Tab-separated table of C-alpha atoms in Angstrom:
chain	number	residue	atom	x	y	z
A	28	UNK	CA	139.521	105.755	129.281
A	29	UNK	CA	142.269	107.749	127.596
A	30	UNK	CA	141.637	110.601	125.180
A	31	UNK	CA	142.993	108.423	122.387
A	32	UNK	CA	140.504	105.593	123.054
A	33	UNK	CA	137.582	108.061	123.164
A	34	UNK	CA	138.663	109.520	119.818
A	35	UNK	CA	138.945	106.022	118.352
A	36	UNK	CA	135.406	105.181	119.479
A	37	UNK	CA	133.872	108.378	118.141
A	38	UNK	CA	135.638	108.031	114.791
A	39	UNK	CA	134.273	104.517	114.240
A	40	UNK	CA	131.011	104.601	112.259
A	41	UNK	CA	129.682	101.296	113.591
A	42	UNK	CA	130.242	102.199	117.245
A	43	UNK	CA	128.874	105.710	116.731
A	44	UNK	CA	125.711	104.360	115.079
A	45	UNK	CA	125.216	101.847	117.901
A	46	UNK	CA	125.386	104.672	120.461
A	47	UNK	CA	123.046	106.971	118.524
A	48	UNK	CA	120.486	104.190	117.983
A	49	UNK	CA	119.790	104.228	121.722
A	50	UNK	CA	118.760	107.894	121.775
A	51	UNK	CA	115.139	109.094	121.297
A	52	UNK	CA	114.193	111.213	118.236
A	53	UNK	CA	114.051	114.539	120.107
A	54	UNK	CA	117.678	114.052	121.167
A	55	UNK	CA	118.844	112.843	117.755
A	56	UNK	CA	117.523	115.938	116.001
A	57	UNK	CA	119.432	118.194	118.420
A	58	UNK	CA	122.731	116.382	117.843
A	59	UNK	CA	122.902	117.421	114.186
A	60	UNK	CA	123.872	120.892	115.429
A	61	UNK	CA	126.863	119.617	117.416
A	62	UNK	CA	129.256	118.856	114.563
A	63	UNK	CA	129.511	118.012	110.867
A	64	UNK	CA	130.593	114.539	111.914
A	65	UNK	CA	127.317	113.832	113.754
A	66	UNK	CA	125.300	115.509	111.014
A	67	UNK	CA	126.810	113.267	108.353
A	68	UNK	CA	126.267	110.082	110.366
A	69	UNK	CA	122.647	110.885	111.265
A	70	UNK	CA	121.706	111.952	107.729
A	71	UNK	CA	123.300	108.884	106.143
A	72	UNK	CA	121.102	106.200	104.577
A	73	UNK	CA	122.503	103.369	106.703
A	74	UNK	CA	121.790	105.071	110.025
A	75	UNK	CA	118.403	106.372	108.880
A	76	UNK	CA	117.362	102.849	107.853
A	77	UNK	CA	118.511	101.339	111.168
A	78	UNK	CA	116.968	104.109	113.268
A	79	UNK	CA	113.586	104.084	111.546
A	80	UNK	CA	113.478	100.295	111.895
A	81	UNK	CA	113.897	100.586	115.662
A	82	UNK	CA	112.014	103.804	116.414
A	83	UNK	CA	108.561	104.834	115.240
A	84	UNK	CA	109.015	107.571	112.572
A	85	UNK	CA	107.011	110.783	112.773
A	86	UNK	CA	105.392	112.691	109.902
A	87	UNK	CA	104.231	116.248	109.380
A	88	UNK	CA	101.607	117.732	107.064
A	89	UNK	CA	103.059	119.682	104.137
A	90	UNK	CA	99.760	120.459	102.382
A	91	UNK	CA	96.950	119.012	100.284
A	92	UNK	CA	97.327	118.017	96.644
A	93	UNK	CA	94.285	118.596	94.425
A	94	UNK	CA	93.544	115.772	92.006
A	95	UNK	CA	91.000	116.643	89.326
A	96	UNK	CA	89.299	113.412	88.280
A	97	UNK	CA	88.139	114.964	84.999
A	98	UNK	CA	91.669	114.574	83.600
A	99	UNK	CA	92.448	111.031	84.744
A	100	UNK	CA	92.802	108.639	81.840
A	101	UNK	CA	91.774	111.481	79.561
A	102	UNK	CA	90.722	110.571	76.048
A	103	UNK	CA	90.840	112.862	73.057
A	104	UNK	CA	87.155	113.730	73.285
A	105	UNK	CA	87.143	114.350	77.070
A	106	UNK	CA	87.745	117.497	79.120
A	107	UNK	CA	91.112	119.188	78.717
A	108	UNK	CA	92.904	121.110	81.412
A	109	UNK	CA	93.089	124.844	80.652
A	110	UNK	CA	96.572	126.354	80.656
A	111	UNK	CA	95.574	128.658	83.509
A	112	UNK	CA	95.020	125.660	85.793
A	113	UNK	CA	98.057	124.043	87.404
A	114	UNK	CA	98.513	120.314	86.801
A	115	UNK	CA	99.857	119.734	90.310
A	116	UNK	CA	98.153	122.302	92.589
A	117	UNK	CA	98.962	122.243	96.295
A	118	UNK	CA	97.080	123.783	99.202
A	119	UNK	CA	100.110	124.561	101.362
A	120	UNK	CA	99.896	124.284	105.153
A	121	UNK	CA	103.570	124.971	105.917
A	122	UNK	CA	106.619	126.905	104.831
A	123	UNK	CA	107.919	123.725	103.258
A	124	UNK	CA	104.689	123.505	101.254
A	125	UNK	CA	105.168	127.088	100.074
A	126	UNK	CA	108.668	126.237	98.833
A	127	UNK	CA	107.389	123.068	97.204
A	128	UNK	CA	104.631	124.895	95.354
A	129	UNK	CA	107.120	127.439	94.021
A	130	UNK	CA	109.584	124.728	92.970
A	131	UNK	CA	109.617	124.730	89.184
A	132	UNK	CA	110.429	121.037	88.667
A	133	UNK	CA	107.051	119.900	89.987
A	134	UNK	CA	105.320	121.717	87.141
A	135	UNK	CA	106.878	119.247	84.691
A	136	UNK	CA	105.841	116.076	86.510
A	137	UNK	CA	102.225	115.890	85.378
A	138	UNK	CA	99.436	115.049	87.803
A	139	UNK	CA	99.567	113.752	91.357
A	140	UNK	CA	99.057	109.969	91.538
A	141	UNK	CA	100.252	108.832	94.975
A	142	UNK	CA	102.879	109.314	97.679
A	143	UNK	CA	104.738	107.032	100.073
A	144	UNK	CA	106.844	108.236	103.003
A	145	UNK	CA	106.983	111.678	101.408
A	146	UNK	CA	108.185	110.444	97.987
A	147	UNK	CA	105.838	111.516	95.172
A	148	UNK	CA	104.540	109.489	92.236
A	149	UNK	CA	103.311	111.754	89.452
A	150	UNK	CA	102.662	111.426	85.740
A	151	UNK	CA	100.256	111.352	82.831
A	152	UNK	CA	98.339	108.131	82.313
A	153	UNK	CA	98.977	105.763	80.754
A	154	UNK	CA	102.488	106.451	79.406
A	155	UNK	CA	104.632	108.793	81.518
A	156	UNK	CA	105.395	108.330	85.218
A	157	UNK	CA	107.852	110.172	87.464
A	158	UNK	CA	109.127	109.533	90.987
A	159	UNK	CA	110.260	112.645	92.855
A	160	UNK	CA	112.424	112.560	95.988
A	161	UNK	CA	111.885	115.635	98.227
A	162	UNK	CA	115.226	115.090	99.986
A	163	UNK	CA	117.337	115.434	96.847
A	164	UNK	CA	114.678	117.286	94.790
A	165	UNK	CA	115.498	114.996	91.895
A	166	UNK	CA	113.007	113.172	89.694
A	167	UNK	CA	113.332	109.879	87.873
A	168	UNK	CA	111.252	109.044	84.824
A	169	UNK	CA	110.130	105.444	84.641
A	170	UNK	CA	110.393	103.572	81.341
A	171	UNK	CA	107.184	103.363	79.382
A	172	UNK	CA	104.884	100.525	80.573
A	173	UNK	CA	104.560	97.574	78.235
A	174	UNK	CA	100.815	96.990	78.638
A	175	UNK	CA	98.213	99.543	77.602
A	176	UNK	CA	95.125	99.905	79.813
A	177	UNK	CA	92.293	102.376	79.417
A	178	UNK	CA	91.385	102.380	83.133
A	179	UNK	CA	93.759	101.751	86.011
A	180	UNK	CA	94.293	101.506	89.741
A	181	UNK	CA	97.725	102.481	91.011
A	182	UNK	CA	99.824	101.663	94.059
A	183	UNK	CA	103.158	103.118	95.199
A	184	UNK	CA	105.453	101.390	97.707
A	185	UNK	CA	108.751	102.682	99.130
A	186	UNK	CA	111.188	101.150	101.578
A	187	UNK	CA	114.415	102.223	103.230
A	188	UNK	CA	117.502	100.260	102.250
A	189	UNK	CA	120.842	100.458	104.062
A	190	UNK	CA	123.545	102.180	101.961
A	191	UNK	CA	121.214	102.334	98.923
A	192	UNK	CA	118.722	104.907	100.232
A	193	UNK	CA	115.122	104.523	99.058
A	194	UNK	CA	113.870	101.770	96.765
A	195	UNK	CA	110.339	101.659	95.397
A	196	UNK	CA	107.717	99.792	93.404
A	197	UNK	CA	104.960	101.164	91.164
A	198	UNK	CA	101.964	98.922	90.462
A	199	UNK	CA	99.434	99.398	87.657
A	200	UNK	CA	96.310	97.231	87.945
A	201	UNK	CA	93.914	96.877	85.032
A	202	UNK	CA	90.263	97.634	85.826
A	203	UNK	CA	87.713	95.446	84.086
A	204	UNK	CA	84.260	96.637	83.111
A	205	UNK	CA	81.847	96.102	86.013
A	206	UNK	CA	79.532	94.162	83.726
A	207	UNK	CA	82.344	91.749	82.886
A	208	UNK	CA	83.718	90.648	86.252
A	209	UNK	CA	86.443	87.996	86.241
A	210	UNK	CA	88.422	86.127	88.874
A	211	UNK	CA	91.765	87.567	87.758
A	212	UNK	CA	93.452	90.967	87.808
A	213	UNK	CA	96.296	91.861	85.440
A	214	UNK	CA	99.011	93.995	87.012
A	215	UNK	CA	102.278	95.484	85.846
A	216	UNK	CA	104.959	96.231	88.446
A	217	UNK	CA	107.999	98.479	88.110
A	218	UNK	CA	110.871	97.957	90.566
A	219	UNK	CA	113.661	100.471	91.071
A	220	UNK	CA	115.987	97.541	91.853
A	221	UNK	CA	115.457	95.863	88.463
A	222	UNK	CA	114.568	99.091	86.554
A	223	UNK	CA	112.021	97.131	84.483
A	224	UNK	CA	108.278	96.444	84.340
A	225	UNK	CA	107.086	92.905	85.045
A	226	UNK	CA	103.679	91.464	84.180
A	227	UNK	CA	101.642	89.276	86.564
A	228	UNK	CA	98.131	87.878	86.882
A	229	UNK	CA	96.508	87.864	90.318
A	230	UNK	CA	93.872	85.235	91.040
A	231	UNK	CA	90.816	85.612	93.266
A	232	UNK	CA	88.276	83.116	94.606
A	233	UNK	CA	85.404	85.423	93.682
A	234	UNK	CA	84.606	87.568	90.640
A	235	UNK	CA	85.806	91.133	91.084
A	236	UNK	CA	86.216	94.424	89.276
A	237	UNK	CA	88.492	97.165	90.603
A	238	UNK	CA	87.123	100.709	90.741
A	239	UNK	CA	89.190	102.841	88.324
A	240	UNK	CA	90.998	106.026	89.334
A	241	UNK	CA	90.316	105.586	93.063
A	242	UNK	CA	92.918	106.015	95.788
A	243	UNK	CA	93.998	102.816	97.496
A	244	UNK	CA	96.123	102.363	100.588
A	245	UNK	CA	99.414	100.486	101.066
A	246	UNK	CA	100.283	99.164	104.541
A	247	UNK	CA	103.499	97.168	105.015
A	248	UNK	CA	103.534	96.075	101.385
A	249	UNK	CA	99.842	95.141	101.333
A	250	UNK	CA	97.752	97.042	98.766
A	251	UNK	CA	94.078	97.844	99.406
A	252	UNK	CA	91.994	98.920	96.401
A	253	UNK	CA	88.304	99.761	96.109
A	254	UNK	CA	86.334	97.195	94.101
A	255	UNK	CA	82.836	97.119	92.649
A	256	UNK	CA	79.943	95.983	94.818
A	257	UNK	CA	81.157	97.741	97.973
A	258	UNK	CA	84.305	95.630	98.405
A	259	UNK	CA	87.990	96.075	99.179
A	260	UNK	CA	90.518	94.107	97.102
A	261	UNK	CA	93.617	93.127	99.106
A	262	UNK	CA	96.917	92.229	97.419
A	263	UNK	CA	99.970	91.273	99.469
A	264	UNK	CA	102.993	92.079	97.296
A	265	UNK	CA	105.133	89.759	99.447
A	266	UNK	CA	102.911	86.757	98.673
A	267	UNK	CA	104.565	84.596	96.020
A	268	UNK	CA	101.240	82.929	95.135
A	269	UNK	CA	99.978	86.146	93.489
A	270	UNK	CA	96.542	86.132	95.073
A	271	UNK	CA	94.057	88.919	95.604
A	272	UNK	CA	91.384	88.707	98.294
A	273	UNK	CA	87.981	90.384	98.431
A	274	UNK	CA	86.506	91.809	101.661
A	275	UNK	CA	83.091	93.440	101.947
A	276	UNK	CA	83.082	97.008	103.234
A	277	UNK	CA	81.227	97.510	106.525
A	278	UNK	CA	79.211	100.619	105.652
A	279	UNK	CA	75.724	100.460	107.134
A	280	UNK	CA	74.343	103.309	105.027
A	281	UNK	CA	74.627	104.816	101.553
A	282	UNK	CA	77.705	107.001	101.903
A	283	UNK	CA	78.569	110.246	100.097
A	284	UNK	CA	82.294	110.164	100.864
A	285	UNK	CA	84.709	107.402	101.848
A	286	UNK	CA	88.403	107.151	102.741
A	287	UNK	CA	91.058	104.584	103.593
A	288	UNK	CA	93.823	105.111	106.129
A	289	UNK	CA	96.326	103.413	108.422
A	290	UNK	CA	96.039	103.199	112.200
A	291	UNK	CA	98.954	103.894	114.499
A	292	UNK	CA	99.456	100.122	114.946
A	293	UNK	CA	99.406	99.293	111.227
A	294	UNK	CA	95.810	98.260	110.501
A	295	UNK	CA	93.576	99.411	107.665
A	296	UNK	CA	90.920	101.898	108.715
A	297	UNK	CA	87.870	102.841	106.670
A	298	UNK	CA	85.681	105.883	107.005
A	299	UNK	CA	82.453	106.882	105.291
A	300	UNK	CA	80.160	109.874	105.698
A	301	UNK	CA	76.759	111.238	104.731
A	302	UNK	CA	75.259	114.659	105.342
A	303	UNK	CA	74.330	113.649	108.880
A	304	UNK	CA	77.521	111.989	110.140
A	305	UNK	CA	80.341	109.500	109.647
A	306	UNK	CA	81.508	106.060	110.772
A	307	UNK	CA	85.095	104.897	111.321
A	308	UNK	CA	86.019	101.193	111.138
A	309	UNK	CA	89.215	99.125	111.502
A	310	UNK	CA	89.966	95.892	109.602
A	311	UNK	CA	91.627	93.160	111.631
A	312	UNK	CA	92.915	89.845	110.338
A	313	UNK	CA	92.859	86.626	112.310
A	314	UNK	CA	94.306	83.238	111.387
A	315	UNK	CA	93.060	80.016	112.938
A	316	UNK	CA	95.640	77.248	112.574
A	317	UNK	CA	96.481	76.543	108.943
A	318	UNK	CA	93.212	77.899	107.573
A	319	UNK	CA	92.857	80.977	105.405
A	320	UNK	CA	92.885	84.307	107.284
A	321	UNK	CA	89.558	85.726	108.419
A	322	UNK	CA	88.982	89.474	108.097
A	323	UNK	CA	86.801	91.249	110.639
A	324	UNK	CA	85.615	94.879	110.596
A	325	UNK	CA	85.334	96.516	114.031
A	326	UNK	CA	83.647	99.877	114.406
A	327	UNK	CA	85.667	102.522	116.252
A	328	UNK	CA	83.057	105.249	116.548
A	329	UNK	CA	80.021	106.862	114.983
A	330	UNK	CA	79.769	110.619	114.833
A	331	UNK	CA	76.859	113.000	114.323
A	332	UNK	CA	78.061	116.167	112.577
A	333	UNK	CA	75.272	118.128	114.245
A	334	UNK	CA	76.447	117.010	117.691
A	335	UNK	CA	80.076	117.614	116.739
A	336	UNK	CA	79.450	121.253	115.855
A	337	UNK	CA	77.283	121.709	118.958
A	338	UNK	CA	80.275	120.700	121.077
A	339	UNK	CA	82.465	123.197	119.188
A	340	UNK	CA	80.230	126.305	119.101
A	341	UNK	CA	82.985	128.850	118.440
A	342	UNK	CA	84.018	127.314	115.109
A	343	UNK	CA	80.415	126.477	114.210
A	344	UNK	CA	79.421	130.134	114.576
A	345	UNK	CA	82.544	131.469	112.878
A	346	UNK	CA	82.103	129.345	109.748
A	347	UNK	CA	78.279	129.242	109.703
A	348	UNK	CA	78.286	125.456	109.509
A	349	UNK	CA	74.495	125.187	109.842
A	350	UNK	CA	74.109	126.190	106.206
A	351	UNK	CA	77.081	124.186	104.893
A	352	UNK	CA	77.492	120.463	104.401
A	353	UNK	CA	80.162	118.645	106.419
A	354	UNK	CA	82.061	115.730	104.848
A	355	UNK	CA	84.832	113.306	105.677
A	356	UNK	CA	87.936	114.284	103.705
A	357	UNK	CA	90.802	111.933	104.629
A	358	UNK	CA	92.642	110.210	107.460
A	359	UNK	CA	95.683	111.675	109.143
A	360	UNK	CA	98.813	109.628	108.478
A	361	UNK	CA	99.129	106.656	110.858
A	362	UNK	CA	96.724	108.228	113.314
A	363	UNK	CA	93.906	106.302	114.983
A	364	UNK	CA	92.257	109.268	116.693
A	365	UNK	CA	91.955	112.090	114.154
A	366	UNK	CA	90.546	112.669	110.653
A	367	UNK	CA	90.331	115.550	108.214
A	368	UNK	CA	86.836	116.872	107.498
A	369	UNK	CA	85.659	119.800	105.434
A	370	UNK	CA	82.803	122.248	105.418
A	371	UNK	CA	82.520	124.297	102.233
A	372	UNK	CA	86.141	125.223	101.342
A	373	UNK	CA	87.383	125.009	104.926
A	374	UNK	CA	89.384	122.015	106.185
A	375	UNK	CA	89.349	120.891	109.817
A	376	UNK	CA	90.749	118.113	111.990
A	377	UNK	CA	88.463	116.189	114.319
A	378	UNK	CA	89.896	114.322	117.311
A	379	UNK	CA	87.677	111.509	118.559
A	380	UNK	CA	89.397	111.399	121.956
A	381	UNK	CA	88.900	115.052	122.864
A	382	UNK	CA	85.861	115.490	120.542
A	383	UNK	CA	87.344	118.798	119.411
A	384	UNK	CA	87.530	120.427	115.971
A	385	UNK	CA	90.441	122.599	114.808
A	386	UNK	CA	90.791	124.566	111.603
A	387	UNK	CA	93.638	123.716	109.225
A	388	UNK	CA	95.169	126.899	107.844
A	389	UNK	CA	96.161	126.572	104.208
A	390	UNK	CA	97.259	128.785	101.350
A	391	UNK	CA	96.162	128.016	97.822
A	392	UNK	CA	93.471	128.088	95.195
A	393	UNK	CA	90.479	127.659	97.487
A	394	UNK	CA	88.088	129.239	94.998
A	395	UNK	CA	89.610	128.053	91.713
A	396	UNK	CA	88.588	124.388	91.784
A	397	UNK	CA	85.286	122.564	92.153
A	398	UNK	CA	85.301	120.179	95.106
A	399	UNK	CA	82.745	117.866	93.463
A	400	UNK	CA	85.212	116.933	90.697
A	401	UNK	CA	88.384	116.895	92.787
A	402	UNK	CA	89.958	114.645	95.354
A	403	UNK	CA	91.893	116.579	97.987
A	404	UNK	CA	94.702	114.386	99.324
A	405	UNK	CA	96.887	115.247	102.344
A	406	UNK	CA	100.614	115.092	101.685
A	407	UNK	CA	102.825	114.066	104.617
A	408	UNK	CA	106.593	113.972	104.811
A	409	UNK	CA	108.709	111.893	107.145
A	410	UNK	CA	110.508	114.055	109.700
A	411	UNK	CA	114.232	113.484	109.304
A	412	UNK	CA	117.317	115.757	109.172
A	413	UNK	CA	118.659	116.561	105.725
A	414	UNK	CA	122.137	117.629	104.642
A	415	UNK	CA	123.886	118.365	101.367
A	416	UNK	CA	126.803	116.334	102.744
A	417	UNK	CA	124.708	113.185	102.307
A	418	UNK	CA	123.066	113.825	98.949
A	419	UNK	CA	125.368	111.329	97.307
A	420	UNK	CA	124.121	108.660	99.713
A	421	UNK	CA	120.414	109.482	99.704
A	422	UNK	CA	119.321	109.149	96.130
A	423	UNK	CA	116.723	107.309	94.052
């Protein structure tokens, strides 16, 4: 090949993208240092969308957001947040988390509601909602919802779009009183593509009542919410029939803590714990012919906290775990083997494969909040190169 033909190939975006799509992530991240040309191609929305579609994306832990349930759906006669307490506190576990905590714009976004692929949904129920993009560090305020609801369940969905960057949906589901269960759920959905709220009614074969102000889980556009009576409500946003299904949770004991997560192969996982131990389950869906899908819970493992600490004596002695209660905290993003647990104000990771416990180092207000009234939620960001050259392409 002549020098001219090589130059022509490398200057063609389509050919360059096709070549780069064949390289593994560790090689891609090194190429951004070669030239501005490669940096701009790799950081562009089109290539990022194509690459993440082909290759499994990786995520890293930025920190833990603290969500005080006393202020959710706050009425005039309920508890008010003191000015000395931050609305969006973060227990940072990284340098990026330190920068994020010091970033002034987050202080104006209200409370943490949810996150998806690193994009944050914040706001003050039930009127003001903001979407914040960590790549551009720009926020977008959603128009005011049309329907007023005293108690809500939320869901946040993002997806990569070629050329357009990130698009998203915000779902507000009305929670009925548990004593007045119905077979319908009213939802309001905001789409960044239409920039408007739309109202829908989801139908269910059985009476249900969503649990207000609980954290659900979205997997491939399917929303999983907690419901009364120890159930999970499942809503597929891609289903044009607007149905919601009810699946009984598998817990075999009266739990103290529970969490929802996503396995590495895209299934819903459920964990629950008591003072003595925890159980981890996976929900699998099977379809027989043209019949309705059948959901089946399969247990992954049971764990005794006492045995866990006995196998990790160094940490058990260092943190005096015999006198402190151990609890399940949350799942690690798209991880089938590890979970976050806590003992007192200390956070750890437990790996079921190696049966080892490791401490998670964090900076933050460990002594300024009461764990009993707060939900501590891990915040993960997708690992991807960023560049100011592409800010005009990657926007919300």
